[in-house]
Amino acid sequence: MSSLIEAVRAGRTAEVVGLLDGMTDAERRAVFPELKALRKELRPVRWDAGARRAYPALRVAGAACQTGAAAVAGWIAAADMRSSGASPAVLVDLLGDRDPEWLAEVAHRLAERPASARVPYELMAALVRLAGCPAPATDAYVRGWVRHIGSTWQRGDTVFDRLRRDPHLGGLVAALFVTDDIGGPLEWGGADGPDSWPRALARLTLEGALDRGATVDACVARLLRGGTAADQRVFLRVLTSLALTPEERRERTADWLALASDAVPVVASRAQSVLGELALEGELAPRRLADLCGAVLFRSEKKLVRAQLVLLGKVLARDPSAADVLLPAAAQAFAHEDADVQERALGLVERHLRKARSSEVRDELAAAAEQLVPALRARAVGTLGAAPSDPGAGRYEEVLPPVPEPERLAAPPRSAAEAAEEVGALLASDGGVAVFERALDGLVRLAHDDRDGLLEALAPVVARQWWSRTSSGAGHAYGAEEHFARAYEGAFGTRGGLEMILATLAGRVPTATLHRAVQHGTTSPDCGHAPLSRAFGARLWEVAYRVRTEPLPFLLSTPTWSTGLLEPDELVTRLESYRRLGTRTSAADFAQALLRVRRTDRAAATAAAGRALALGTAEGARLARWLTAEGEELPIGRRRTSHGRVLVEFGELRELREDFPAAFKPLGRPVSVFRERWYCHHSSHEIRRHWLAVLPERRELVAARLLRDVSGPAVENSRGAAAVLPPLAESGGTAGEATHLCVAYGLGARHPEDRLASVDALLVLAARGQLDAAGLGADLGQLVRSGTVKPLRLAESLRTAASTGANATIWEMLRHALPVLLADLAADGPAGPVRGLGDLLAVAAECAERSGARGELPHLARTADRRGSSRLAVQARRLRSALAPEAAA
């Protein structure tokens, strides 16, 4: 072993540099094969202490002992070198005496690497400086430059000062405007302060260091291109700080029109403001303003829509001759989904109708009025000459989505290569119940039929796992054993469970560990989710144990459908195959199969029970008893309030406490709000849909154990827990109090994606005929009254649901929710008017108008009789008119 290799192995970087300085180019090239061999040796164990010690010196030595620019750049930026910790200054010192053209090529090749390669900016910038070449305009270089310039805390100057001194300012700023997702780094440290990037770029432009026309064009082009909200904010601030002249605003009219139509709200609002200034100055033709209305008036942001209607009113007041063009443009808002917008548009048209000179325009306005909600259309009959509604035009028909059909599981993968591909994909991202169960069954089958072929196909997948990237031997096996043995019994998601089975196949988990888990379970802390989690994990531990000791030909519990349901005939057929093959059943697998088998189809269950009993096996007799037994009803508990949440308790379910393995018996224990821990390690959202598949005909029992989690997006403003609601709505069994409370909390979630998931669940329950609209409405009223659910969020959710055509369903819910809130308002309770109640009344009015609802709503009259034009009073009067149109007339 040469002294250089010995120093590299020991991690003595200073000594390595000294040795390299004393070597000729030929000597360096001669030793490189040894360095390459050392790298190959260290790469599989690069996280070991010895490898981590050697890598900084190895990175330096390998870069110095090669002559090709591409090879040096590849060595420095390689994945196994990224965490070496080698100092950029040392690399620059060793490479700095080479030809400038060579240095420039190395710098540009390093800069062309993705930012994820984490090539130090200091290294690239130093090479550029030594080479005297232009700075690379690549993503990685620009991001590094932004971080370097923005780190003013390291020096006493400012962002502006450092930019002004930069010799590559023009090229890098030009590249900045075309770099994706750069807004976040530019906002770091403050986006509005005097030392911010937007202020610095604007000041450099005003001083002439940057070309003004090019900077303005680049800002506008970047805003037109779109991107993240941070990108849009930053470049809009730059543009605003430049204080465009009237001529600069005027010559970009087409760009403002495009931005107002399609850009994010903050950019669209600015573009709309510029266009408004141009219109009021007579610099924007009425026809172009009308074209803008066609896009803006149908945006979902009501602030933009209202601003557009206000602008139209100002232009019409200033230029009455534009009425024939602008009034039809305003009438496009008659078709807006928000009745409040419709009313504003109708009022605008009514105020300026006399300015219309063409009878054709008046006819067009009257025809457009047919799109107004009934109350406004009745008003337009008198003001615009619209045709009255035809009372015999037809009854309202509720539109609900089709009842979702469960997906039948495809056949398990038949080849080892196919199974390895599916397992690799599942380890990268959860694929849902159907994909997971199919892949799991495929692993079991292939481990039984073609173990060697399966291991060969899985080798690349196994190699990517943490427990296969460290040194082999007892120490390694113990590391994997310790990890899986200490895994909480229910902490298994799909990824953790598959990893454990892969580690078992690869021989990384001792048989004793698997046997101990199967026999004794684990001693992890208990919590409210543990019964579901423990049952899910117990089957995976037992599958792994049988894979090692007595492979199964296939699983009994693989569901027939994506919801987790298993058809009874299919289970009997599998038991027949087990008897023919002489296979001993797995206790947890058989228990899960019983919980999944469909019992609600009594005819099919009875027929399958006869076949099962004829098998003459203990499992056949157990299945027959299970299929013919009347499913025990979930014992009704009571509601309890805990930390602002309304939760549900249930009593013991005896049929799940008897004749089941120990890991499954807790499924039947009572659900208690105060006697169980609820804050625990079960934080994965994806596992919850698999818990539903543990009890696919016991939805309410699962919902009760998920209720605290699902309330989080409304109570704590957390994100993601409501994703389980659509699968919950598609599951089987009673949809009772717990299920409806889950949906109620989801409708008041903080984040839009959680609210949309809740709306989907609501509509699925309604389409399946399982929605208790009155009960859900009453729950929502109480949750809003207590402050748990915010009315503005709820109004947004219900408006979204109603827009699909479910107006009667949403009205039925609000008919029971609103009296609770209006009663407090009528009584002038201590809380006073509920903020956002006007929005709920607006949704109720829209649904009542569209569905033709009639009747009285308790406490509505007093609210409607309030003086003034507040949204609360206006919408209360509108709802009263919709419910009693004859009285309103």
Short mmCIF file of N, CA, C and O in Angstrom, two decimals, residues 531 634-635 650-657 664-671 695 701 705:
data_model
loop_
_atom_site.label_atom_id
_atom_site.label_comp_id
_atom_site.label_asym_id
_atom_site.label_seq_id
_atom_site.Cartn_x
_atom_site.Cartn_y
_atom_site.Cartn_z
N PRO A 531 -55.69 -1.03 18.91
CA PRO A 531 -56.37 -2.24 18.44
C PRO A 531 -56.32 -2.42 16.93
O PRO A 531 -56.06 -3.52 16.44
N LEU A 634 -73.11 -2.74 17.14
CA LEU A 634 -72.14 -1.99 17.94
C LEU A 634 -72.87 -1.35 19.11
O LEU A 634 -73.82 -0.59 18.92
N PRO A 635 -72.46 -1.67 20.34
CA PRO A 635 -73.18 -1.12 21.50
C PRO A 635 -73.13 0.40 21.51
O PRO A 635 -72.07 1.01 21.43
N PHE A 650 -68.08 3.86 22.70
CA PHE A 650 -68.87 2.67 22.44
C PHE A 650 -68.54 1.61 23.49
O PHE A 650 -67.44 1.59 24.05
N GLY A 651 -69.50 0.71 23.71
CA GLY A 651 -69.27 -0.38 24.64
C GLY A 651 -68.55 -1.54 23.98
O GLY A 651 -68.11 -1.48 22.84
N GLU A 652 -68.43 -2.62 24.72
CA GLU A 652 -67.70 -3.80 24.26
C GLU A 652 -68.46 -4.53 23.16
O GLU A 652 -69.68 -4.65 23.19
N LEU A 653 -67.71 -5.02 22.18
CA LEU A 653 -68.27 -5.82 21.09
C LEU A 653 -67.81 -7.26 21.33
O LEU A 653 -66.70 -7.65 20.98
N ARG A 654 -68.68 -8.07 21.91
CA ARG A 654 -68.27 -9.38 22.42
C ARG A 654 -67.83 -10.33 21.31
O ARG A 654 -66.95 -11.16 21.53
N GLU A 655 -68.44 -10.26 20.14
CA GLU A 655 -68.10 -11.23 19.11
C GLU A 655 -66.65 -11.08 18.62
O GLU A 655 -66.10 -12.01 18.04
N LEU A 656 -66.05 -9.90 18.85
CA LEU A 656 -64.65 -9.72 18.49
C LEU A 656 -63.71 -10.04 19.65
O LEU A 656 -62.49 -10.03 19.47
N ARG A 657 -64.26 -10.31 20.82
CA ARG A 657 -63.45 -10.63 22.00
C ARG A 657 -63.33 -12.13 22.21
O ARG A 657 -62.55 -12.60 23.03
N PHE A 664 -56.03 -9.64 18.05
CA PHE A 664 -57.26 -9.15 17.44
C PHE A 664 -58.35 -8.86 18.47
O PHE A 664 -59.29 -8.11 18.18
N LYS A 665 -58.24 -9.42 19.65
CA LYS A 665 -59.29 -9.23 20.65
C LYS A 665 -59.49 -7.78 21.06
O LYS A 665 -60.62 -7.37 21.35
N PRO A 666 -58.43 -6.94 21.12
CA PRO A 666 -58.67 -5.54 21.49
C PRO A 666 -59.59 -4.79 20.54
O PRO A 666 -60.11 -3.73 20.90
N LEU A 667 -59.81 -5.32 19.34
CA LEU A 667 -60.74 -4.65 18.42
C LEU A 667 -62.14 -4.55 19.01
O LEU A 667 -62.90 -3.64 18.67
N GLY A 668 -62.48 -5.46 19.88
CA GLY A 668 -63.82 -5.45 20.45
C GLY A 668 -63.93 -4.77 21.79
O GLY A 668 -65.02 -4.71 22.37
N ARG A 669 -62.84 -4.24 22.30
CA ARG A 669 -62.92 -3.60 23.61
C ARG A 669 -63.62 -2.24 23.49
O ARG A 669 -63.71 -1.66 22.41
N PRO A 670 -64.14 -1.72 24.60
CA PRO A 670 -64.86 -0.44 24.54
C PRO A 670 -63.96 0.69 24.02
O PRO A 670 -62.75 0.68 24.21
N VAL A 671 -64.59 1.63 23.36
CA VAL A 671 -63.91 2.85 22.92
C VAL A 671 -64.17 3.91 23.97
O VAL A 671 -65.31 4.32 24.19
N LEU A 695 -61.44 -3.90 9.17
CA LEU A 695 -62.85 -4.11 9.54
C LEU A 695 -63.75 -3.49 8.47
O LEU A 695 -64.43 -2.49 8.71
N LEU A 701 -67.01 1.48 13.94
CA LEU A 701 -66.02 1.20 14.97
C LEU A 701 -64.68 1.84 14.62
O LEU A 701 -64.00 2.40 15.49
N ARG A 705 -62.52 5.39 16.43
CA ARG A 705 -61.11 5.43 16.81
C ARG A 705 -60.32 6.43 15.98
O ARG A 705 -59.19 6.77 16.34
#
